[in-house]
Coordinates of C-alpha atoms (C1' of nucleotides) in Angstrom, one line a residue:
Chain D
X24 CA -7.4 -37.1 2.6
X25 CA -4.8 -39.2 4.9
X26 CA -2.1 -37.8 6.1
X27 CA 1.4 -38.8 5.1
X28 CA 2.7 -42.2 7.2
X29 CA 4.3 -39.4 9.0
X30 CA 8.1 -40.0 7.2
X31 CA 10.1 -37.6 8.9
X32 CA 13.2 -38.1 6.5
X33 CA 14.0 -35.0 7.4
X34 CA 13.3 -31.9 9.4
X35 CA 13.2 -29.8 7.5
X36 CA 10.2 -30.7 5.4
X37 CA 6.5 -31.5 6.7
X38 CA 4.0 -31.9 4.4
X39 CA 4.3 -30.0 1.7
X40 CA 0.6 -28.2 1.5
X41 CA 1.1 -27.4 5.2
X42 CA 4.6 -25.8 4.8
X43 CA 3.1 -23.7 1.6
X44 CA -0.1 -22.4 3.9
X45 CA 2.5 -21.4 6.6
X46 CA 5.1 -19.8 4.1
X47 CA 2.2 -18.0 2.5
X48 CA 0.9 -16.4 6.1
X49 CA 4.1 -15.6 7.1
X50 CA 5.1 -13.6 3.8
X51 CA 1.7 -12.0 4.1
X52 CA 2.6 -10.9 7.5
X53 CA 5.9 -9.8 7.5
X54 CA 5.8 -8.2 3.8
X55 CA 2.5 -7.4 2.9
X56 CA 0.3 -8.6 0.2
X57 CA 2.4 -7.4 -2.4
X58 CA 5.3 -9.7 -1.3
X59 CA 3.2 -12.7 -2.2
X60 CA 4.1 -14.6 -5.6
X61 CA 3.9 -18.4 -6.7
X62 CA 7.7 -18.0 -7.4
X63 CA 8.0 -16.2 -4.1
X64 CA 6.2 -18.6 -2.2
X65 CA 7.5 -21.7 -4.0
X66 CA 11.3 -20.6 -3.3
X67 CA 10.3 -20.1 0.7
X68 CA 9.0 -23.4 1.0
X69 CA 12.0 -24.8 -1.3
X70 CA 9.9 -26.1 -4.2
X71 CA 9.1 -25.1 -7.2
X72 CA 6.0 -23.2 -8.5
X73 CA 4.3 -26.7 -9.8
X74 CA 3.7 -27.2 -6.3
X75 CA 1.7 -24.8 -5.7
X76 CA -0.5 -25.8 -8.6
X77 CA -0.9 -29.0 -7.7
X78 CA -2.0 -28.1 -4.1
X79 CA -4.2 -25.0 -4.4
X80 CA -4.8 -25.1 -8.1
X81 CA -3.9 -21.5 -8.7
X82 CA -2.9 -18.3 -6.4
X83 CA -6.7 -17.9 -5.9
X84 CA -6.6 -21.2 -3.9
X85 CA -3.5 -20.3 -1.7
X86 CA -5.4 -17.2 -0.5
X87 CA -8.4 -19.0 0.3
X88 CA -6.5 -21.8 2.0
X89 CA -4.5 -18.7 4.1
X90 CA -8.0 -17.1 4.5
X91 CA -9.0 -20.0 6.4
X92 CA -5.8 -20.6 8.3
X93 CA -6.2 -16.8 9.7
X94 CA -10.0 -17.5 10.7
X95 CA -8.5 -21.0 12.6
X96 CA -5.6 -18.9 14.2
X97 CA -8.6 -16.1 15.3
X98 CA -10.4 -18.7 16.7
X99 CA -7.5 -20.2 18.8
X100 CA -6.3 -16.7 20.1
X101 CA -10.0 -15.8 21.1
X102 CA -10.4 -19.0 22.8
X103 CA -8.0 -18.3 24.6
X104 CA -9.0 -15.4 26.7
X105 CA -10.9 -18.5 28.8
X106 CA -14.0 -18.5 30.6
X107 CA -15.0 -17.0 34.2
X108 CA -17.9 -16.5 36.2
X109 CA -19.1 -13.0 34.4
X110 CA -19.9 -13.8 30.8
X111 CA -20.4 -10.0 30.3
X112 CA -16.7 -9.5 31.2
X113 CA -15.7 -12.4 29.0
X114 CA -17.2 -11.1 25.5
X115 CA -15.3 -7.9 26.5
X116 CA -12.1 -10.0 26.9
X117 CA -13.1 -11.8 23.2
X118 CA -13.3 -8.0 21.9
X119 CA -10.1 -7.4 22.6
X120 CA -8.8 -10.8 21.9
X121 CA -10.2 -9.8 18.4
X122 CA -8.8 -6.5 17.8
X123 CA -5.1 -7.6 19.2
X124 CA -5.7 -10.4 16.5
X125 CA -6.6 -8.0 13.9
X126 CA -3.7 -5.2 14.6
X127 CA -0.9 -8.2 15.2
X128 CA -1.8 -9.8 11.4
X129 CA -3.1 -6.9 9.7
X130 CA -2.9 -8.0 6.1
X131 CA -4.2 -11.3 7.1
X132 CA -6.8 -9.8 8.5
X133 CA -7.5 -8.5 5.3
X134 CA -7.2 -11.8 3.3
X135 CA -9.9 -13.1 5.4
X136 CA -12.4 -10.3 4.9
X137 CA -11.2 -8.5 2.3
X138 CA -13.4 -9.7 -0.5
X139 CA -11.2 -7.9 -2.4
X140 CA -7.9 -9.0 -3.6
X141 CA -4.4 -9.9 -3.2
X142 CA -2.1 -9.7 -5.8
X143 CA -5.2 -9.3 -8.1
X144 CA -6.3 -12.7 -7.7
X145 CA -9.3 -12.4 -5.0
X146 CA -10.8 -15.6 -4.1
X147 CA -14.0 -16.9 -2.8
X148 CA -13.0 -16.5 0.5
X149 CA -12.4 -18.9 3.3
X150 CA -13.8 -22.2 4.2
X151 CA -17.2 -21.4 5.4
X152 CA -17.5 -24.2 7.6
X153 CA -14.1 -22.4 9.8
X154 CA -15.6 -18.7 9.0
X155 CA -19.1 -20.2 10.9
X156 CA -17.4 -21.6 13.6
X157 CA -15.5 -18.3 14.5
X158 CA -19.1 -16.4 14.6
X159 CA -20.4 -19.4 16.7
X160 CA -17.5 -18.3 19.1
X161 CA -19.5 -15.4 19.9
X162 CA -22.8 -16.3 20.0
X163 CA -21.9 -18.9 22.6
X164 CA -20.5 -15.8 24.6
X165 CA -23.7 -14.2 24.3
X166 CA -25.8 -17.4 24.9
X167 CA -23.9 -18.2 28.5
X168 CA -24.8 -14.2 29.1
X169 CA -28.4 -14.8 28.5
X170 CA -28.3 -18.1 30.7
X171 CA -26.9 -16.5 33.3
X172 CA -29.4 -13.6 33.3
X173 CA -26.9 -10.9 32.6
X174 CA -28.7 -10.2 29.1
X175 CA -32.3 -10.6 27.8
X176 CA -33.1 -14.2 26.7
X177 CA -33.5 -14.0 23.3
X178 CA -31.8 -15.0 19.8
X179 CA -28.2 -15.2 20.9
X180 CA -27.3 -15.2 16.8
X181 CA -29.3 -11.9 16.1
X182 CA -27.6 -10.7 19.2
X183 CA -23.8 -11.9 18.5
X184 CA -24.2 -10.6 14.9
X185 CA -24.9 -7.3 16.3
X186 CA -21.5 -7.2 18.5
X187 CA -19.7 -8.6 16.0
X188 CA -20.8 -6.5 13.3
X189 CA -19.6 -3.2 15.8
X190 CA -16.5 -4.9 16.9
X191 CA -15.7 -5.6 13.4
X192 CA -16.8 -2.4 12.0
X193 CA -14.4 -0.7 14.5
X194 CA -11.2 -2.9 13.7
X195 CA -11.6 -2.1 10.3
X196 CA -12.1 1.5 10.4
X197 CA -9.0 1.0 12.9
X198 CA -6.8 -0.5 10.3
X199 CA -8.0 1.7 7.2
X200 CA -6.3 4.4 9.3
X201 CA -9.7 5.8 10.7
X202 CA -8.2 6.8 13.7
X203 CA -6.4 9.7 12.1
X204 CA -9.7 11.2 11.1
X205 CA -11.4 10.2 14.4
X206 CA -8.6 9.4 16.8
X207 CA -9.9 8.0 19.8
X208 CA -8.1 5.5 22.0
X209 CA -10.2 3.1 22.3
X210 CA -11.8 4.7 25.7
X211 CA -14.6 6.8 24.3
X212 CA -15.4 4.6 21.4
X213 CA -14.7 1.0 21.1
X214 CA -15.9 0.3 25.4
X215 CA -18.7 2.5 25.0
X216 CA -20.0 1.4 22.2
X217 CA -19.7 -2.6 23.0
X218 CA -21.4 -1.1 26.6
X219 CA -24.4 0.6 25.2
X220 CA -25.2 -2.7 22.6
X221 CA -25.4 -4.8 25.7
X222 CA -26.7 -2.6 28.1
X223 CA -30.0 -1.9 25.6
X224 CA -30.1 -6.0 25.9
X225 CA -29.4 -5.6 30.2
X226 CA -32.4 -7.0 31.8
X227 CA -32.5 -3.5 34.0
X228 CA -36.0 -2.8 35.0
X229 CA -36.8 0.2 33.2
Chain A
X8 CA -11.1 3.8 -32.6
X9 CA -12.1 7.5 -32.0
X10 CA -12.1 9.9 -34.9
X11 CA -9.9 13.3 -35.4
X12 CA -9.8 14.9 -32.3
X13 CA -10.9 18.0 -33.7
X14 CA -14.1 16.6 -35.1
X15 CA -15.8 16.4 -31.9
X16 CA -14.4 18.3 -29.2
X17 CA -17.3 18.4 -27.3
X18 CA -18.1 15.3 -25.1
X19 CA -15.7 12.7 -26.2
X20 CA -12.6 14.2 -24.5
X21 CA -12.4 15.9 -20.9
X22 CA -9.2 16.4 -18.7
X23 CA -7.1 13.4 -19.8
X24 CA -7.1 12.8 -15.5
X25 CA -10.9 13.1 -14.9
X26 CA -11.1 11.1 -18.1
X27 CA -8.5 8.2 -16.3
X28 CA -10.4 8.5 -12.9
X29 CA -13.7 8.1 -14.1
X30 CA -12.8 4.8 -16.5
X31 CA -10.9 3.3 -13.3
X32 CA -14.2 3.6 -11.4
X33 CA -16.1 2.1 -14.2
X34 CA -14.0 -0.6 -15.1
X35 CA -13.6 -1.6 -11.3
X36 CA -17.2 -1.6 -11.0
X37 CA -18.4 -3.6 -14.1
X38 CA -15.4 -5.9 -14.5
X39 CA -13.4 -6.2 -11.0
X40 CA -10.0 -5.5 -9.5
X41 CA -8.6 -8.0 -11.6
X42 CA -9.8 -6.1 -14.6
X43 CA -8.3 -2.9 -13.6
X44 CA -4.8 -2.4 -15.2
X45 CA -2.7 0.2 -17.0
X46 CA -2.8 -1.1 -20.4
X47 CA -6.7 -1.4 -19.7
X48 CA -7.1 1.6 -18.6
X49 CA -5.3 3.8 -20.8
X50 CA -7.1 1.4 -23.3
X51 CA -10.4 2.9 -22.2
X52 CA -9.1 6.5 -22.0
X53 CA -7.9 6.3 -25.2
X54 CA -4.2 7.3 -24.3
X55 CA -1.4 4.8 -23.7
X56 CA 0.0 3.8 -20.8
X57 CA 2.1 6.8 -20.2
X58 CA -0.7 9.2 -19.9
X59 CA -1.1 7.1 -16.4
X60 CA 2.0 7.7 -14.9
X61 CA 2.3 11.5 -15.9
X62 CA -1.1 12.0 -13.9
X63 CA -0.6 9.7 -11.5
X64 CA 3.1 8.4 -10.7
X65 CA 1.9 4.8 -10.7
X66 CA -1.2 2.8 -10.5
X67 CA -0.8 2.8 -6.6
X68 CA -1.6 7.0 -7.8
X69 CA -5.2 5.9 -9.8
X70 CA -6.1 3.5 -6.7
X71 CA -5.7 6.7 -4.0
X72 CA -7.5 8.8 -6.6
X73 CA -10.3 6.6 -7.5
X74 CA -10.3 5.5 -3.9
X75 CA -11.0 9.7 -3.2
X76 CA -13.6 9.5 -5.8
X77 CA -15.3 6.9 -4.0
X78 CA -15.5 9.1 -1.0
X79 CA -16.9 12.0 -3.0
X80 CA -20.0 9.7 -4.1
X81 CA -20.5 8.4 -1.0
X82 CA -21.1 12.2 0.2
X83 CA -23.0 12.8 -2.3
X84 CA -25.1 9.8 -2.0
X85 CA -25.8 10.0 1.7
X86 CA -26.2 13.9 1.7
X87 CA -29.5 12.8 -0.8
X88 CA -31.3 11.4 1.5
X89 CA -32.1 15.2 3.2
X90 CA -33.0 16.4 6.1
X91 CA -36.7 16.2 8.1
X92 CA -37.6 17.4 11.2
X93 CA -36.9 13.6 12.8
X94 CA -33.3 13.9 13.5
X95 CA -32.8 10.3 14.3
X96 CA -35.0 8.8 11.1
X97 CA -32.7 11.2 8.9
X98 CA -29.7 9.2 10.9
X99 CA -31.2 5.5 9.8
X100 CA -32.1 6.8 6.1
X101 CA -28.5 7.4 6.4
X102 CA -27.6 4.7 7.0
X103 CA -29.8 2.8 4.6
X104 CA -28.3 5.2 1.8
X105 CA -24.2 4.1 3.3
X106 CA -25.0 0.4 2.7
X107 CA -26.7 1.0 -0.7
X108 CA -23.8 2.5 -1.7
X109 CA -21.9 0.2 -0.6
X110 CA -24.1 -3.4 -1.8
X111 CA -24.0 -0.9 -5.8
X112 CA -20.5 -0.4 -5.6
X113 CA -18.9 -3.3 -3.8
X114 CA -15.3 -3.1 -5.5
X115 CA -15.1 1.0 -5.1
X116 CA -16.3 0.4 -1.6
X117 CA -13.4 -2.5 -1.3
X118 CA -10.9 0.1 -2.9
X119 CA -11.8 2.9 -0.3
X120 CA -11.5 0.8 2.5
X121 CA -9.3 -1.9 1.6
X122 CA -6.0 -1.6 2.6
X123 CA -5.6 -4.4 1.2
X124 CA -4.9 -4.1 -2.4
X125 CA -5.9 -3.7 -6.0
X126 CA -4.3 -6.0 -8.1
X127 CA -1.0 -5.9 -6.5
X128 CA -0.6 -2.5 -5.4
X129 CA -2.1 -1.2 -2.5
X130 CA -2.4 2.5 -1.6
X131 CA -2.4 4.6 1.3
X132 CA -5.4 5.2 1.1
X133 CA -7.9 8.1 -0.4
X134 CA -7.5 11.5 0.3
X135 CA -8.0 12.4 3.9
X136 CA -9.5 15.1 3.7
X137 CA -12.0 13.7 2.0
X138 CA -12.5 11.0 4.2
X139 CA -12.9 13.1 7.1
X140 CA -15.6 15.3 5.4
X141 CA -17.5 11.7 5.0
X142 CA -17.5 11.6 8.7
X143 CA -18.3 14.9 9.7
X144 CA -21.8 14.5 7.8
X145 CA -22.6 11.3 10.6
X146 CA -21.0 13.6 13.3
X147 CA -23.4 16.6 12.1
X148 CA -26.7 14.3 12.2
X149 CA -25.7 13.3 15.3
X150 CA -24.8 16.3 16.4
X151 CA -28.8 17.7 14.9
X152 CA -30.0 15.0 17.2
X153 CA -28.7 16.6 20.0
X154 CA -29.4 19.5 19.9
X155 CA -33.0 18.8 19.1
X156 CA -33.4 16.8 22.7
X157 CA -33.8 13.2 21.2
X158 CA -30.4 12.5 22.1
X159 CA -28.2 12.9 25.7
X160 CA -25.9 15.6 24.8
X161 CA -22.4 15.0 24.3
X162 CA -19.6 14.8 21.9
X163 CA -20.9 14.0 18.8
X164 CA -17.4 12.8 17.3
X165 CA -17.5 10.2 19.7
X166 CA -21.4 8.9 19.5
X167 CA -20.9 9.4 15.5
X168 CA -17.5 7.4 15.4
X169 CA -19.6 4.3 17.4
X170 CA -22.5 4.6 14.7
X171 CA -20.0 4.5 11.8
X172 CA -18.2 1.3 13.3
X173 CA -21.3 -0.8 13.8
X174 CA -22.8 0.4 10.6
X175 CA -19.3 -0.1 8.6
X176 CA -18.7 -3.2 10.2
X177 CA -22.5 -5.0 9.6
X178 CA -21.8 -3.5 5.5
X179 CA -18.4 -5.2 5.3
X180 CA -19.7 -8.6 7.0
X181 CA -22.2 -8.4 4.2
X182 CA -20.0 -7.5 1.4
X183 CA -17.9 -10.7 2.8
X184 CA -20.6 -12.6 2.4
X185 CA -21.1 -13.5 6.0
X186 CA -25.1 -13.1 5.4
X187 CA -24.5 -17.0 4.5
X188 CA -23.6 -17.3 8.3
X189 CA -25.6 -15.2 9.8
X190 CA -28.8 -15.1 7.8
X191 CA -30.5 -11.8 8.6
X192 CA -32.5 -10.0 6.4
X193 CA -31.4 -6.4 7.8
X194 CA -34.7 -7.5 9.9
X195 CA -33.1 -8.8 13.2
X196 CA -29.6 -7.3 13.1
X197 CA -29.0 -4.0 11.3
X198 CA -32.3 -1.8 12.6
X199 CA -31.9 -3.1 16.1
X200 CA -28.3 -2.9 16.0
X201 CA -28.4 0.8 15.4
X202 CA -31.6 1.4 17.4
X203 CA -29.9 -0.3 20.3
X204 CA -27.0 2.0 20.2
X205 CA -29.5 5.0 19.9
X206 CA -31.7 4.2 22.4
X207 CA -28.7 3.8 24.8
X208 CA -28.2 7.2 24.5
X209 CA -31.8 8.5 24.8
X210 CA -32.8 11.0 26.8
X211 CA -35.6 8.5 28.4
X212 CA -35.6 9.5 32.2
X213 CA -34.1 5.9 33.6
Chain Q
dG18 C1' 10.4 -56.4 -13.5
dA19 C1' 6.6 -53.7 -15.6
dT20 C1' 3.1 -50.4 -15.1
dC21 C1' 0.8 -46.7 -13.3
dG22 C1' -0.2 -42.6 -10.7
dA23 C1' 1.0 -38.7 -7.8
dC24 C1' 4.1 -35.4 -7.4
dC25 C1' 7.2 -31.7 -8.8
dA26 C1' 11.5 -29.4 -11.6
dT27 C1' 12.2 -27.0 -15.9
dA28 C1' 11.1 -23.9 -19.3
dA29 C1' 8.1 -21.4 -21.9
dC30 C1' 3.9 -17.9 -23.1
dG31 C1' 1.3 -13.8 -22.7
dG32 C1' 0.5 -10.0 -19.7
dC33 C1' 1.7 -7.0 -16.1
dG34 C1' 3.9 -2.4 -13.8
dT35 C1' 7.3 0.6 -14.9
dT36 C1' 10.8 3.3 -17.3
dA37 C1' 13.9 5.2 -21.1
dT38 C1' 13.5 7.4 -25.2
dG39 C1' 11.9 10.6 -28.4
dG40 C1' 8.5 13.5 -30.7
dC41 C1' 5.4 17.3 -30.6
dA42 C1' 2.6 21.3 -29.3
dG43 C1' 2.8 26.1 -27.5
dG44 C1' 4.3 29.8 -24.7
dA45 C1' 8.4 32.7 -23.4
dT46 C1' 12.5 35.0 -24.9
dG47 C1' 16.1 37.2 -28.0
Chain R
dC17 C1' 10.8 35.4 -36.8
dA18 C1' 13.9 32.0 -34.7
dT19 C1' 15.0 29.7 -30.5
dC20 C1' 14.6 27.4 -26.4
dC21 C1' 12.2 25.3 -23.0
dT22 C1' 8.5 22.7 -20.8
dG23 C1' 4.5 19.8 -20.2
dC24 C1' 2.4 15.9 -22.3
dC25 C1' 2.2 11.5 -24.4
dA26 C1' 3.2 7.4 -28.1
dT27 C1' 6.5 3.7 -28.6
dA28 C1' 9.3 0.1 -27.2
dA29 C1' 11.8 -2.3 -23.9
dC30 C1' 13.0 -4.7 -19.1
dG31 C1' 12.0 -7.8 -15.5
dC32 C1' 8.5 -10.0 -13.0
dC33 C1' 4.1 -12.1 -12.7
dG34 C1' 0.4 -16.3 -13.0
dT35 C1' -0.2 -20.1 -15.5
dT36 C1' 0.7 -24.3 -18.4
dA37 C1' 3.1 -27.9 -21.2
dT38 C1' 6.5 -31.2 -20.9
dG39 C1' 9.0 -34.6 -18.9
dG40 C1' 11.3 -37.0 -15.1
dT41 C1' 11.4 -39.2 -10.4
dC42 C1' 9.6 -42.4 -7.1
dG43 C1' 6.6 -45.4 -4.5
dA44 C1' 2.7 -48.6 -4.9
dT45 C1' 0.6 -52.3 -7.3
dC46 C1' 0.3 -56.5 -10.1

DNA sequence: GATCGACCATAACGGCGTTATGGCAGGATG
DNA sequence: CATCCTGCCATAACGCCGTTATGGTCGATC
């Protein structure tokens, strides 16, 4: 797939695919999921509903194509938190790179996991290759922790699963509006919890 | 193509509502959100579409009310599993009876915590209420565990709200399919997970 | 210049959520 | 008994949806 010779006729238009995928995440995250519709999209991006089709194949396709957009945009704002000389405080900075991700594009937050649907169409997900590389965020986190001693040497994959599985256990809960039934403020829940995982993994000598 | 309605008055017909509730949970969990619409429905109620919106205002209405249903089997699924004398074993077999319920009924599950959507529409949610009295059985095992010594004493909404994120979260990575990512077997991630969290709040003189 | 392929505008089809309309049972009221 | 009212639902319609068939434009190729 080569890019177009980069024919700027205009400014208004890039690519067409491109301008779709952005349309689509922007209507997703300024009107919710129920705001999204091949004519809806189409008129935002000022074509016409054939180009859709011919891009994504159906509606199905834009959603995966969006899912994967929001798992690249994740992995640029949790890159972004940087790297110092504690790797513990650093996976505490990606947590909350992730949750501020998660609150700030709520619905696409949900297109990426939601497994579910959108609009009733409810796709495969997104790429897998992206969704791999956003997990392999974290286990390098938890790799440079073992390195540096700060955490047991041992699988860093079992061990990032089992932050990210917390961490993403408590966004969700977050966003499903868990917090009225549990409230918390993120002091005695989210820190805590993230603490004790990594503290049963501390090389302390017990 | 049901006979005379006064033929067989016995098990055919219900409350045209518990009726509507109970074929929205079926059709979403042998056919999919996409499958679950009010022509459908009423369909398989054997009313017409009106029936729906008199009972339920819209189909956003069946989504909070299945959605509440959902809630009530998951309480009644995990209150199964009983209570032994091992306060934290009852807590894992918990557990194990959360994501069961969840991996049987992936679209309900979806539904109940979605906030996403259901073929276009999306909810507020399930009833509250309900939802809290889902949590307050995880606070009360935690809170058993307590008060039998084998864990630190403290508030139990708290140490219950971080076992409910971890467990939630590694349940919706799964229903997202992430297990293509991350592999486990429930082996390396899930039991330690949870045990980790546990153990950090142990009693064992440090 | 002719041909071909990718791309997209137009218009249509069936199905959707929702609503307006009307009929019908059954209890309250005179 | 006649009347009215009220909750409940069948019918049919409206506008929007995802999708597809059709045809036209335009650049690349020979």
């Amino acid at each position: 797939m080569s890019g177009p010779p980069s024919t700027d006729s205009s400014s208004a238009s890039g690519d067409p695919r491109r301008r779709l995928i952005e349309e689509a995440a922007r209507i997703l995250g300024e009107e919710g999921p129920s705001s999204l519709s091949a004519r809806r999209l189409a008129g935002a991006a000022g074509t016409s509903t054939m180009a859709v089709y011919t891009h994504f194949g159906s509606m199905t396709g834009v959603v995966e194509a969006v899912a994967t957009e929001g798992f690249r945009r994740l992995i640029d704002h949790v890159d972004a938190v940087g790297r110092t000389e504690d790797p513990l405080a650093d996976l505490r900075r990606m947590a909350g790179a992730y949750r501020d991700n998660a609150l700030e594009n709520r619905h696409l937050f949900g297109v990426m996991f939601g497994a579910i649907s959108l609009g009733g169409f409810h796709g495969r997900g997104a790429d897998p290759e992206v969704a791999a590389a956003a997990f392999e965020q974290i286990v390098a986190g938890v790799a440079r922790a073992m390195d540096a001693g700060v955490l047991l040497p041992g699988d860093p994959r079992a061990v990032a699963a089992q932050f990210w599985s917390a961490l993403h256990g408590y966004v969700m809960l977050e966003l499903a509006g868990m917090d009225r039934v549990v409230d918390d403020s993120e002091r005695t829940v989210l820190w805590p919890m993230l603490a004790h995982l990594l503290a049963a993994l501390a090389p302390s000598p017990r």
